[in-house]
């Protein structure tokens, strides 16, 4: 049976929530969009008269599609070139979903999305549905076809894994993000290593994802001095680097996944997103996404939004 206007509206009313769930489950905004579209096709093909609660039905279908994708993704990532990082998302993107509580904001931070990769698919699903969307354990158990007590155990285990790397992160708006990025770039391009070290925590981390397509480190760099030295070299402009990204980028300050970030743009094409994990002690992590496959959607979102002046033009 073709979809009625009411049935289309039911799905569209759920789309933003489904996208937000899928993004947290998959760590990829583009894959999340595909999963939601596949859910729509299942909705279209379903015997909808037998669906008592459309929202619950759609959530279950989407979650199971994502679980299948996570299982295959774990095998693919064993052969992934270099480090794997989530796909970044600009502030205001509906993919981020509800960010009213600290738990909801944390669930889309680059730090937590990266950490969720260590969980099993079921652990990730339980954690996301409970922590970010407040689903009762009974509903989650029904979605995953497990017992409620098992669901509670899985949640406790997942929460312990995520809490192992928990630290209080500073929340920023656009103005604060620009101040942080300006200070960070000024220190990183000053040629004074100690100036940058002072902005970092003692155990600061730097990691990059090039997917084998753009040069990026294959291992994390740890420690304020080591990270500062690496970033000084990374942010020193050269013709070789300009050739790699296809031109001379402008560096903007933006809020990405709730954190200040440096966005490098060449001719309206985003070629890099450097997310800064900001804590009360300083910048605790620098995560650089330069894999072009993970920046295609970000570029489309960037092109459709307004931006201020770059912090550095023509790097």
CSV table of N, CA and C in Angstrom, one decimal, residues 130 135-149 151-152:
chain,number,residue,atom,x,y,z
A,130,UNK,N,19.7,4.9,26.3
A,130,UNK,CA,19.4,5.3,27.7
A,130,UNK,C,20.0,6.6,28.0
A,135,UNK,N,15.5,6.5,27.1
A,135,UNK,CA,14.6,5.3,26.9
A,135,UNK,C,14.6,4.4,28.2
A,136,UNK,N,13.5,4.0,28.7
A,136,UNK,CA,13.5,3.1,29.8
A,136,UNK,C,14.1,1.7,29.4
A,137,UNK,N,14.7,1.1,30.4
A,137,UNK,CA,15.3,-0.2,30.1
A,137,UNK,C,14.4,-1.2,29.5
A,138,UNK,N,13.1,-1.2,29.9
A,138,UNK,CA,12.1,-2.1,29.3
A,138,UNK,C,12.0,-1.9,27.8
A,139,UNK,N,11.9,-0.7,27.4
A,139,UNK,CA,11.8,-0.4,25.9
A,139,UNK,C,13.0,-0.8,25.2
A,140,UNK,N,14.2,-0.5,25.8
A,140,UNK,CA,15.4,-0.8,25.1
A,140,UNK,C,15.6,-2.3,25.0
A,141,UNK,N,15.2,-3.0,26.0
A,141,UNK,CA,15.2,-4.5,26.0
A,141,UNK,C,14.3,-5.1,24.9
A,142,UNK,N,13.2,-4.4,24.7
A,142,UNK,CA,12.3,-4.9,23.7
A,142,UNK,C,12.9,-4.6,22.3
A,143,UNK,N,13.5,-3.5,22.1
A,143,UNK,CA,14.1,-3.2,20.8
A,143,UNK,C,15.2,-4.1,20.5
A,144,UNK,N,16.0,-4.5,21.5
A,144,UNK,CA,17.2,-5.4,21.3
A,144,UNK,C,16.8,-6.9,21.5
A,145,UNK,N,15.6,-7.1,21.9
A,145,UNK,CA,15.1,-8.5,22.1
A,145,UNK,C,16.0,-9.2,23.2
A,146,UNK,N,16.2,-8.5,24.3
A,146,UNK,CA,16.9,-9.1,25.4
A,146,UNK,C,16.1,-8.9,26.7
A,147,UNK,N,16.5,-9.4,27.8
A,147,UNK,CA,15.7,-9.2,29.0
A,147,UNK,C,16.1,-7.9,29.6
A,148,UNK,N,15.2,-7.3,30.4
A,148,UNK,CA,15.4,-6.0,31.0
A,148,UNK,C,16.6,-6.1,32.0
A,149,UNK,N,16.7,-7.1,32.7
A,149,UNK,CA,17.9,-7.2,33.7
A,149,UNK,C,19.2,-7.3,32.9
A,151,UNK,N,19.6,-5.9,30.0
A,151,UNK,CA,19.8,-4.5,29.5
A,151,UNK,C,20.5,-3.7,30.6
A,152,UNK,N,20.0,-3.8,31.8
A,152,UNK,CA,20.6,-3.0,32.9
A,152,UNK,C,22.1,-3.3,33.1
